[in-house]
Short mmCIF file of C-alpha atoms in Angstrom, two decimals:
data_model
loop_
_atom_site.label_atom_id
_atom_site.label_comp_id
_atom_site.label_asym_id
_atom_site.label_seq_id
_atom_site.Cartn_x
_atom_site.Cartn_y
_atom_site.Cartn_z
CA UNK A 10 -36.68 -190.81 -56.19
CA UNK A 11 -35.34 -189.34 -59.51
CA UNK A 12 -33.03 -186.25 -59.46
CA UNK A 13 -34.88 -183.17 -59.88
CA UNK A 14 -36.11 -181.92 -63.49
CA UNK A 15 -33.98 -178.81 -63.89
CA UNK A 16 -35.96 -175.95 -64.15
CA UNK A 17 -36.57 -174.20 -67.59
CA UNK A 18 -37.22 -170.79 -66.93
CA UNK A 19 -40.59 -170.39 -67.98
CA UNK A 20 -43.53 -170.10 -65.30
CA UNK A 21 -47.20 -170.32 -65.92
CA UNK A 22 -49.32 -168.75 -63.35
CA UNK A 23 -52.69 -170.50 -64.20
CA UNK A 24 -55.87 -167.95 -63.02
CA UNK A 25 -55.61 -164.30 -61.67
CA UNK A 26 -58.23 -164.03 -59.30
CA UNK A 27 -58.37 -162.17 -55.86
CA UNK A 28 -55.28 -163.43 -54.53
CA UNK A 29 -52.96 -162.82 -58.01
CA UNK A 30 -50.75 -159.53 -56.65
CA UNK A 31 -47.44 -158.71 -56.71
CA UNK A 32 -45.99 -162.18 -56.27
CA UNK A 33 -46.35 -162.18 -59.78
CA UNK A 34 -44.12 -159.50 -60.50
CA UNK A 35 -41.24 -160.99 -58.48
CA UNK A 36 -41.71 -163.88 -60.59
CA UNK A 37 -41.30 -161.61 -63.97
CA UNK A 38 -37.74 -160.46 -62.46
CA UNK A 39 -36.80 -164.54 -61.44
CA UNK A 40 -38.12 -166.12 -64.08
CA UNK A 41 -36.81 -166.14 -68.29
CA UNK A 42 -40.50 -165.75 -68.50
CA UNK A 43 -44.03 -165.90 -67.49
CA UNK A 44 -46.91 -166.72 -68.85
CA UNK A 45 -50.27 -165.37 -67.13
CA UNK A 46 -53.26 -167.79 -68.43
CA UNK A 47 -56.98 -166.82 -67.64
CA UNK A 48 -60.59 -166.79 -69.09
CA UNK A 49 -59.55 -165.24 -72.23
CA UNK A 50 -56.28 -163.58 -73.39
CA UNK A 51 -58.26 -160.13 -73.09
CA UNK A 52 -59.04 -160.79 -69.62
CA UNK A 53 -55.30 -162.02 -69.02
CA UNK A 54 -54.36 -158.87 -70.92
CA UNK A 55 -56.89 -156.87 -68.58
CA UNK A 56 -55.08 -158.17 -64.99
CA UNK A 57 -51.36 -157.73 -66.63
CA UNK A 58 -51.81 -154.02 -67.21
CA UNK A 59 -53.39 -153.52 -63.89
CA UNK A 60 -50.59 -155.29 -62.53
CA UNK A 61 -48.49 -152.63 -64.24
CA UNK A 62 -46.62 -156.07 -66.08
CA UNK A 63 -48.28 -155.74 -69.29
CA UNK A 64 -45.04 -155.75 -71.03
CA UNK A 65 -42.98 -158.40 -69.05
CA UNK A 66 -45.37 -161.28 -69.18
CA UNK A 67 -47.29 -163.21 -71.83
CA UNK A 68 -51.09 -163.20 -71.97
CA UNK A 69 -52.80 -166.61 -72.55
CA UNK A 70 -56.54 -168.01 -72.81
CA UNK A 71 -56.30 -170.59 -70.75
CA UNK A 72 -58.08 -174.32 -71.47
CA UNK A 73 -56.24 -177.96 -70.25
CA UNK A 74 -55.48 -178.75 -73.95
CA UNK A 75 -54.43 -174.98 -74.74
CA UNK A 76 -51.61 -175.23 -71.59
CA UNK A 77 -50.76 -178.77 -72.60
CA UNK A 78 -49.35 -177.93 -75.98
CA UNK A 79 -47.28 -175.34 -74.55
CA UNK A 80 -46.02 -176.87 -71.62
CA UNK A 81 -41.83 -178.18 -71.20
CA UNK A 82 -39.96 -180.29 -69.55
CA UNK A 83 -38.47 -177.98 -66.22
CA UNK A 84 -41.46 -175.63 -66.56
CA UNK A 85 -43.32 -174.23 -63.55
CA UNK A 86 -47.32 -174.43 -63.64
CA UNK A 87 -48.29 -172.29 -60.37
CA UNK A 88 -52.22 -172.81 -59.90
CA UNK A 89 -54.69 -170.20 -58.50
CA UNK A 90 -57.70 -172.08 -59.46
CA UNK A 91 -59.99 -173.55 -56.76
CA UNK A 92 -58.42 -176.32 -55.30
CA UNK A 93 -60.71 -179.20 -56.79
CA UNK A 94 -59.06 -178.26 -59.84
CA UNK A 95 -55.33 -178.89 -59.17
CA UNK A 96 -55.00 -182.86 -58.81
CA UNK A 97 -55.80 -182.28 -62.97
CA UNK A 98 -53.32 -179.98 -63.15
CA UNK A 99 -50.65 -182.28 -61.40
CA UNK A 100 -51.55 -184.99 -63.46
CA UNK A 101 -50.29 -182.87 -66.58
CA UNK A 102 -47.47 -181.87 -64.85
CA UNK A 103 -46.30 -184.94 -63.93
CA UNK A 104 -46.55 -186.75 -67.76
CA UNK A 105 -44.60 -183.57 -69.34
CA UNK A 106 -41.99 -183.53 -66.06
CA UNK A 107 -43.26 -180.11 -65.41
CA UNK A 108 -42.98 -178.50 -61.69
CA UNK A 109 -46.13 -177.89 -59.68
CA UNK A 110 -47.18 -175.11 -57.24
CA UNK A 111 -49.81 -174.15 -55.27
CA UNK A 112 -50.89 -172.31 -52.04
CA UNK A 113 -54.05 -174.45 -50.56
CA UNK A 114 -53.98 -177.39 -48.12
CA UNK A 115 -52.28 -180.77 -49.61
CA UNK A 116 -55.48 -182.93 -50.74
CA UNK A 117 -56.04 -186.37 -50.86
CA UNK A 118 -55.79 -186.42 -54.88
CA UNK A 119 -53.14 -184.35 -55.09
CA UNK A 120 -51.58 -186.50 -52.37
CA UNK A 121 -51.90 -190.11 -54.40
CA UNK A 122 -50.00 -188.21 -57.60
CA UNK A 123 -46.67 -187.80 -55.44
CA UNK A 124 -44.97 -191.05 -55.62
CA UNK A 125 -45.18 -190.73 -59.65
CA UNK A 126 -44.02 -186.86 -59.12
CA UNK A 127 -40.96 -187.91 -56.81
CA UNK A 128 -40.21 -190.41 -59.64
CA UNK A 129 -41.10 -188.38 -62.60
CA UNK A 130 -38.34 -185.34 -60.98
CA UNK A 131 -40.94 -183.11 -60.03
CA UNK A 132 -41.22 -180.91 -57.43
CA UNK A 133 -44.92 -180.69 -55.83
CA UNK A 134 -44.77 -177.61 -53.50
CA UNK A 135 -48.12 -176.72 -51.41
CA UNK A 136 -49.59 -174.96 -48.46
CA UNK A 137 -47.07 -171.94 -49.78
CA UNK A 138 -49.56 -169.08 -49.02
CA UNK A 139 -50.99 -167.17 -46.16
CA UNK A 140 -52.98 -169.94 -44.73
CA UNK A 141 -51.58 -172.09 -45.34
CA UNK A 142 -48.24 -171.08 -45.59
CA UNK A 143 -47.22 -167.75 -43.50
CA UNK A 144 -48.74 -169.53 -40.54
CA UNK A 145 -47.12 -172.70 -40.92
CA UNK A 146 -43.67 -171.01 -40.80
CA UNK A 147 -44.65 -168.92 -37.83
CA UNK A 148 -45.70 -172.62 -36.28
CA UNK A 149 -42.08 -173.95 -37.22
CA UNK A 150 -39.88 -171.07 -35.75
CA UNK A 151 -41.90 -170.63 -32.57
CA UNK A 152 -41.63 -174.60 -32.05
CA UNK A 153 -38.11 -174.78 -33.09
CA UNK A 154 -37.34 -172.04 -30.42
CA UNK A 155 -38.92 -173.33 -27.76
CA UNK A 156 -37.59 -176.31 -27.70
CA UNK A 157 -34.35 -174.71 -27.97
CA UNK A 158 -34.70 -172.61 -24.92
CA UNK A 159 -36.96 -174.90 -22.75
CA UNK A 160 -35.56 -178.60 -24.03
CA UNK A 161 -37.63 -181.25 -25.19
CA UNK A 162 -36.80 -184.00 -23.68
CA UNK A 163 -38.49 -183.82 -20.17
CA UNK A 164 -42.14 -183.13 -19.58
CA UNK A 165 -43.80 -179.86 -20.10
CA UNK A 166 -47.24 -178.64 -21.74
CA UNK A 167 -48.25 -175.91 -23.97
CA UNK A 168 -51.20 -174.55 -25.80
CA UNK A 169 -50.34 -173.05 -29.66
CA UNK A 170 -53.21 -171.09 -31.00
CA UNK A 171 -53.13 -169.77 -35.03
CA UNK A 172 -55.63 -167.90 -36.13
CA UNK A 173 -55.89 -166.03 -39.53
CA UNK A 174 -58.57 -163.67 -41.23
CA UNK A 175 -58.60 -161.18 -43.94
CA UNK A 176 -61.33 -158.47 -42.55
CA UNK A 177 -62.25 -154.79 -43.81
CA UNK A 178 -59.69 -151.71 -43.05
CA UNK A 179 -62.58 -149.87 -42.20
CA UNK A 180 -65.29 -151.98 -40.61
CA UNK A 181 -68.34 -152.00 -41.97
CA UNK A 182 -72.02 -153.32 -40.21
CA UNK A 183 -71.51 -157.14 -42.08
CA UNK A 184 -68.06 -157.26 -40.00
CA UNK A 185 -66.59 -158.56 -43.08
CA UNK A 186 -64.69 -157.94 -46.42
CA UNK A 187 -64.82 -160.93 -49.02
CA UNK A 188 -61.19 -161.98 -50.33
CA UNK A 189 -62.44 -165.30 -51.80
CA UNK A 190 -65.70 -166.42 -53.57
CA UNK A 191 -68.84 -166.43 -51.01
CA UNK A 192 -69.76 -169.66 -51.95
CA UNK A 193 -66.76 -171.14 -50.19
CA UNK A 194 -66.48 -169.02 -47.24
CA UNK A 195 -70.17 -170.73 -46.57
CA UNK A 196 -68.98 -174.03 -47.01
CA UNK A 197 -66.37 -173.75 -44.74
CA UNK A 198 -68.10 -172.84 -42.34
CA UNK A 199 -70.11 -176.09 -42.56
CA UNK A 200 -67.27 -178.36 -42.38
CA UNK A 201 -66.74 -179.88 -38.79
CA UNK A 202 -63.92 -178.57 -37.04
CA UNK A 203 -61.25 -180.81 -34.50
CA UNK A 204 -59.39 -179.58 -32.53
CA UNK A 205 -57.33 -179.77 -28.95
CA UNK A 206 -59.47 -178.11 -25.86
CA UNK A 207 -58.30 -178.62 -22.17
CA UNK A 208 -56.25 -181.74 -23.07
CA UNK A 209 -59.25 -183.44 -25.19
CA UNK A 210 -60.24 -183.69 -28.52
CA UNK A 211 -63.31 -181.53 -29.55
CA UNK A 212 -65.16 -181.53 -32.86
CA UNK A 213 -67.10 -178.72 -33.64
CA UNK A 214 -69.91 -179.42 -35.82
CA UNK A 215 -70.67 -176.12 -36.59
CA UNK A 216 -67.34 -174.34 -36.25
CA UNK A 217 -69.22 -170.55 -35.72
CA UNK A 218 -70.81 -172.19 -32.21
CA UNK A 219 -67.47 -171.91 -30.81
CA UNK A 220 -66.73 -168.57 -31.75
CA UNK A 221 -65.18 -166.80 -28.42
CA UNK A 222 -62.99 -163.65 -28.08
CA UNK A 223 -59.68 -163.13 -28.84
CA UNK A 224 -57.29 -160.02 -27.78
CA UNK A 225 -54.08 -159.58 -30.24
CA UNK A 226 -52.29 -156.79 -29.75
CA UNK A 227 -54.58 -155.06 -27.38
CA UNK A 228 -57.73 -155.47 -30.08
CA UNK A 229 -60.42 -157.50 -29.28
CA UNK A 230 -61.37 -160.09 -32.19
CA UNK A 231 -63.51 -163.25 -32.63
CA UNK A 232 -62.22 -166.10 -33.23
CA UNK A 233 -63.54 -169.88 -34.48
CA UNK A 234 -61.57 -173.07 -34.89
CA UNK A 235 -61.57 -174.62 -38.74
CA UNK A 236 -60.79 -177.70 -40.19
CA UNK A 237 -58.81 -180.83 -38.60
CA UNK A 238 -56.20 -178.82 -36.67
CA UNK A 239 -54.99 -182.97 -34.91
CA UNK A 240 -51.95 -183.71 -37.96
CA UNK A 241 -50.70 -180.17 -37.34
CA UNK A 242 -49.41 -181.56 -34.14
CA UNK A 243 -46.87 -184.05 -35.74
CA UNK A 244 -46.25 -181.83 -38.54
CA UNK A 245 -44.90 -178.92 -36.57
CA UNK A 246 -42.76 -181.30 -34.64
CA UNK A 247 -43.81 -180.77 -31.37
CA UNK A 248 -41.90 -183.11 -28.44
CA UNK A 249 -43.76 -186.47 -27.81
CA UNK A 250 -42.57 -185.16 -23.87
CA UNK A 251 -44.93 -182.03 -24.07
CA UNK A 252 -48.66 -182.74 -23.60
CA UNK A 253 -50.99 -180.20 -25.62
CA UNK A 254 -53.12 -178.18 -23.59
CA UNK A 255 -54.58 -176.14 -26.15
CA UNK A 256 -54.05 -176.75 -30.09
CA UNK A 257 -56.08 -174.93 -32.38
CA UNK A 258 -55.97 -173.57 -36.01
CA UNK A 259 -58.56 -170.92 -37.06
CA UNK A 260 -60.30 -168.31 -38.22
CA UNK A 261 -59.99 -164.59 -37.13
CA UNK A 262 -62.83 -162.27 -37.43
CA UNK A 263 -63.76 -158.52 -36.46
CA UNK A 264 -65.28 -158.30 -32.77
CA UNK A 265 -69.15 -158.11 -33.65
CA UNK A 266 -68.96 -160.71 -36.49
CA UNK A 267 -70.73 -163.28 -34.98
CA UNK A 268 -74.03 -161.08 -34.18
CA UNK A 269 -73.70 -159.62 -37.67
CA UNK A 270 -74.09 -163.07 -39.05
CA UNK A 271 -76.81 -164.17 -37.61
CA UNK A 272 -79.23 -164.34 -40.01
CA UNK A 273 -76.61 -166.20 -42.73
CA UNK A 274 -75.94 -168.87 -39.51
CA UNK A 275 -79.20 -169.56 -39.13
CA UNK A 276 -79.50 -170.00 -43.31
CA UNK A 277 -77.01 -172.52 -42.67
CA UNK A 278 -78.86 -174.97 -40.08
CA UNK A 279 -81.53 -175.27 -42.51
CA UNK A 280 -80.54 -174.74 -46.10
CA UNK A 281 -79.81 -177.55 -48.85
CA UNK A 282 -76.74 -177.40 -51.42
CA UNK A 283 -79.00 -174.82 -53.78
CA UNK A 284 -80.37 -172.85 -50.86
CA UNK A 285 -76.39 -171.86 -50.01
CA UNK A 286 -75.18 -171.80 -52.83
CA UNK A 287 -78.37 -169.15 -53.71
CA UNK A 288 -76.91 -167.39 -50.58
CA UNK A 289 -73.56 -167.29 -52.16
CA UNK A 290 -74.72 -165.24 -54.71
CA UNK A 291 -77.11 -162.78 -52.47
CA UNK A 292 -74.45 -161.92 -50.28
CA UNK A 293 -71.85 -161.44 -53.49
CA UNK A 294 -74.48 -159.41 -55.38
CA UNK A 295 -75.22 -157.41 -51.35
CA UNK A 296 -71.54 -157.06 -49.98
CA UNK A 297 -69.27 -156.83 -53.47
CA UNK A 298 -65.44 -156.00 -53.16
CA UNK A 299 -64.45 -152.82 -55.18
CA UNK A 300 -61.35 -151.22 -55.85
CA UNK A 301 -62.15 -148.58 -53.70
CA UNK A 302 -62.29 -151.07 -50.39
CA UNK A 303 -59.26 -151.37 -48.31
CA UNK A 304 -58.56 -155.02 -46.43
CA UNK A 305 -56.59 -156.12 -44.00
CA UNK A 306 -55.01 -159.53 -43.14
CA UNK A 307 -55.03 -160.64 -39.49
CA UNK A 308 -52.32 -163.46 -38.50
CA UNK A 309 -51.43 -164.52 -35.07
CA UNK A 310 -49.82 -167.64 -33.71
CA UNK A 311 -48.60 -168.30 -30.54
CA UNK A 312 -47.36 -170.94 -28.43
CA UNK A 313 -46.94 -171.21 -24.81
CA UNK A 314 -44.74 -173.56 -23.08
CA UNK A 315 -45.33 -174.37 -19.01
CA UNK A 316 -42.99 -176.81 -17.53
CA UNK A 317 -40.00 -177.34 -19.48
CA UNK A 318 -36.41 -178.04 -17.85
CA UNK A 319 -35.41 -174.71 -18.91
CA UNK A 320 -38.59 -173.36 -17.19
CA UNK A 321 -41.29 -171.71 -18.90
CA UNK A 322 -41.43 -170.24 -22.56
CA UNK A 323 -44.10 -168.17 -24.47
CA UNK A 324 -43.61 -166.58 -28.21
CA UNK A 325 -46.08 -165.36 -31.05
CA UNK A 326 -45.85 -164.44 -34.38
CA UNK A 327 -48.08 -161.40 -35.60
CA UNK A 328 -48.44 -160.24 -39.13
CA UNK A 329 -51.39 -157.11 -39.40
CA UNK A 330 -51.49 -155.65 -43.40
CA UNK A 331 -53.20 -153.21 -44.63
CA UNK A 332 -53.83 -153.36 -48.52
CA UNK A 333 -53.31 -150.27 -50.60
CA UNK A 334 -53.71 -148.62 -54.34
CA UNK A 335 -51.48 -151.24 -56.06
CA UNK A 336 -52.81 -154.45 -54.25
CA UNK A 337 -54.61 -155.82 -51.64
CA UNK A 338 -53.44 -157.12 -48.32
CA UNK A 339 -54.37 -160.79 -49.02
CA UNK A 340 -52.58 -160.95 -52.53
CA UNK A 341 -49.78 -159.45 -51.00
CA UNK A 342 -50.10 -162.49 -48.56
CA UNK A 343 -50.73 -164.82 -50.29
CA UNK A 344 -49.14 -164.29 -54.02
CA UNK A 345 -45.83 -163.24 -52.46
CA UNK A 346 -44.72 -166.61 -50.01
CA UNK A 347 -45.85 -168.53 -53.12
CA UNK A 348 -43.32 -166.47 -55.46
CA UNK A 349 -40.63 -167.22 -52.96
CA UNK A 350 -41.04 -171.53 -53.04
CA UNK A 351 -41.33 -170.61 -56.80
CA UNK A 352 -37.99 -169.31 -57.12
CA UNK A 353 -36.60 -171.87 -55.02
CA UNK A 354 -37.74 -174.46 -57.11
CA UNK A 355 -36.38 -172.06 -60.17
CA UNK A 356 -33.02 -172.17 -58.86
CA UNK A 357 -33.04 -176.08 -58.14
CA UNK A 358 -32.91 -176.02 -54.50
CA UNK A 359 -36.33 -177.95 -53.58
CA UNK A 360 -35.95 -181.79 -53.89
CA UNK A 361 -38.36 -183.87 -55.96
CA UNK A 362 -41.57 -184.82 -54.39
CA UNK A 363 -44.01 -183.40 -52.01
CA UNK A 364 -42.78 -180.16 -50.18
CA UNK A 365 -44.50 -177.73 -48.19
CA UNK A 366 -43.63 -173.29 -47.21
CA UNK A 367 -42.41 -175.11 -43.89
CA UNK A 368 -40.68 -178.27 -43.18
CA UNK A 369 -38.03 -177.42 -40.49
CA UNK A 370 -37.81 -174.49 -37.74
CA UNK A 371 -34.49 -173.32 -40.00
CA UNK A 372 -35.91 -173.67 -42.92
CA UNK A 373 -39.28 -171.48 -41.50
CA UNK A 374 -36.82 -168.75 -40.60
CA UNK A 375 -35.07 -168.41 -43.79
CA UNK A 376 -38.23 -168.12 -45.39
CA UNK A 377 -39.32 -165.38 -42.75
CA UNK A 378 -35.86 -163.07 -43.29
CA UNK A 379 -36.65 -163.52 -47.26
CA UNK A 380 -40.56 -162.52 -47.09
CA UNK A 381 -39.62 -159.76 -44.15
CA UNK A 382 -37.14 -158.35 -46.82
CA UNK A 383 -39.57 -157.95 -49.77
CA UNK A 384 -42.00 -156.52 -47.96
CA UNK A 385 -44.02 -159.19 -45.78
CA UNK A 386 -44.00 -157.09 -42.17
CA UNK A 387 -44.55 -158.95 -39.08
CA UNK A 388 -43.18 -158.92 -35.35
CA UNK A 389 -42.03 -161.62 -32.83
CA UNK A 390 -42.42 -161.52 -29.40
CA UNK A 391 -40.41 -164.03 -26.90
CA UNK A 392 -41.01 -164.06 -23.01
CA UNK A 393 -38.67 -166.38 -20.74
#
């Protein structure tokens, strides 16, 4: 591994879509400066001003070749384009020794480039968002203080349960608000989902089939697993003594979702690629987001430990938002964690390499006091 690239000062935020908010702004007071690239340098121009940073960040039109030519050794390219569409973007990074950021799950092609990145000096930092990212370092902390109150080294079992969803303020009769593009909301939903259920594996097929309540806070919600939730288990470094019970990462949904969505479930048993991505559109064109609509961003983890030699332990994490005027709950959540890694690569303090929002229970709750202080809110609850 190379020593890190020092970093140069200059950021690029590539995209400013839903989930561009004030995270941006912080990165205008961290960063020399910052260069917003989009569609068009009008429409760049367009989501600066209503950012209220039209004079303390650069508007760019944003192609490969146009970011290419202007792109340094040290720089930071922080990518808000679908996540297909960031192994290309690490690619460039890596041959002009530029730093690379993101907020979605680590992919396979993003995953092959990291051995060249370590090499090259280049910090890789992912899963740095809401979820991923704000649940990850809930995961961390409640882990790392468990197994500081309860011990790891003897036998014990536990059941951890994350679920996040971004849902309306004000509910409305579709039960949901859409923070990202329809079109991928649908196909998540049919991606199998794995996950731990009474001590056994469980794939579910179709992930909305195992949609069952869920009280947080005294509220009733729906929940549904997503995803492989399995490598989550290492990752959050959970003792080889402790036997999962329960291990599931999801989705969080307003109580009456699932009967709402009826008719779009039963589009998906039966449609082909064009018929959803057809839907996509209908239910864009049907249910749009305006400026008027309020959301709100649902995250709760929890872990619950039965067993231990310090006797039994339960914790959760939960962070409930409520967007306003200047921003919505979900760029709040998700623009704001990424800022933070951003800064930490500006001031030379990530390694080279692949790094994630969470690596270590300490490192989780430095992360938390930093986010809690600029405005991220959340509680923790401990019973022992």
């Amino acid at each position: 591994m190379s020593e890190v690239v020092p970093a140069s000062g200059t950021v690029h935020w590539i995209g400013a879509g839903l989930s561009t908010g004030s995270g941006l702004a912080v990165l205008c007071e961290a960063a020399e400066r910052v260069r917003l690239w989009h569609r068009t340098e009008e429409r760049a121009a367009e989501a600066l001003a209503g950012l209220g940073l039209a004079s303390r960040a650069e508007p760019r039109a944003y192609t490969p070749d146009a970011l290419a030519a202007d792109l340094a050794p040290g720089d930071v390219v922080v990518s808000m384009l679908p996540a297909p569409e960031h192994a290309a973007l690490l690619a460039l990074c890596v041959s002009e020794r530029a730093h690379f950021a993101c907020s979605s799950y680590v992919s396979d092609a993003v995953l092959e480039q990291v051995p060249a990145a370590a090499r090259a000096g280049v910090v890789v930092l992912t899963e740095a968002g809401l979820d991923p990212g704000i649940d990850h370092l809930f995961a961390h902390s409640l882990v790392a203080r468990a197994r500081e109150a309860v011990g790891d080294g003897t036998p014990a079992s536990y059941s951890l349960t994350s679920y996040c969803g971004g849902v309306p303020a004000v509910p409305n009769d579709f039960r949901y608000r859409f923070s990202w593009a329809p079109a991928g909301v649908l196909n998540a939903l049919r991606s199998p989902a794995r996950y731990l259920e009474d001590g056994a594996e469980t794939t579910a097929d179709r992930p909305w089939e195992a949609t069952r309540r869920h009280v947080v806070d005294g509220e009733t919600f729906e929940v549904y697993p997503n995803r492989d939730s399995l490598p989550f288990v290492e990752q959050y470094g959970l003792p080889t003594a402790w036997k999962p019970r329960t291990f599931v990462r999801g989705t969080l949904r307003l109580d009456g979702w699932l009967r709402a969505w009826d008719g779009v479930f039963a589009e998906l048993r039966t449609g082909d690629d064009a018929r959803i991505a057809a839907l996509a559109q209908e239910l864009a064109a049907t249910y749009p987001t305006t400026d008027a609509d309020r959301d709100r961003v649902v995250l709760a983890v929890s872990l619950d430990v039965h067993g231990g030699a310090g006797g039994d332990w339960s914790g959760g994490y939960l962070l409930d938002l409520v967007g306003d005027e200047r921003e919505s709950a979900m760029a709040r959540c998700v623009s704001r964690p990424l800022a933070l890694g951003v800064r930490h690569i500006l001031d030379g303090s990530l390694p080279p390499g692949l790094c994630r929002a969470a690596e270590t229970g300490a490192r989780s709750q430095e992360w938390l006091a930093e986010l809690a202080r600029e405005g991220v809110h959340f509680t923790l609850r401990v019973d022992q």
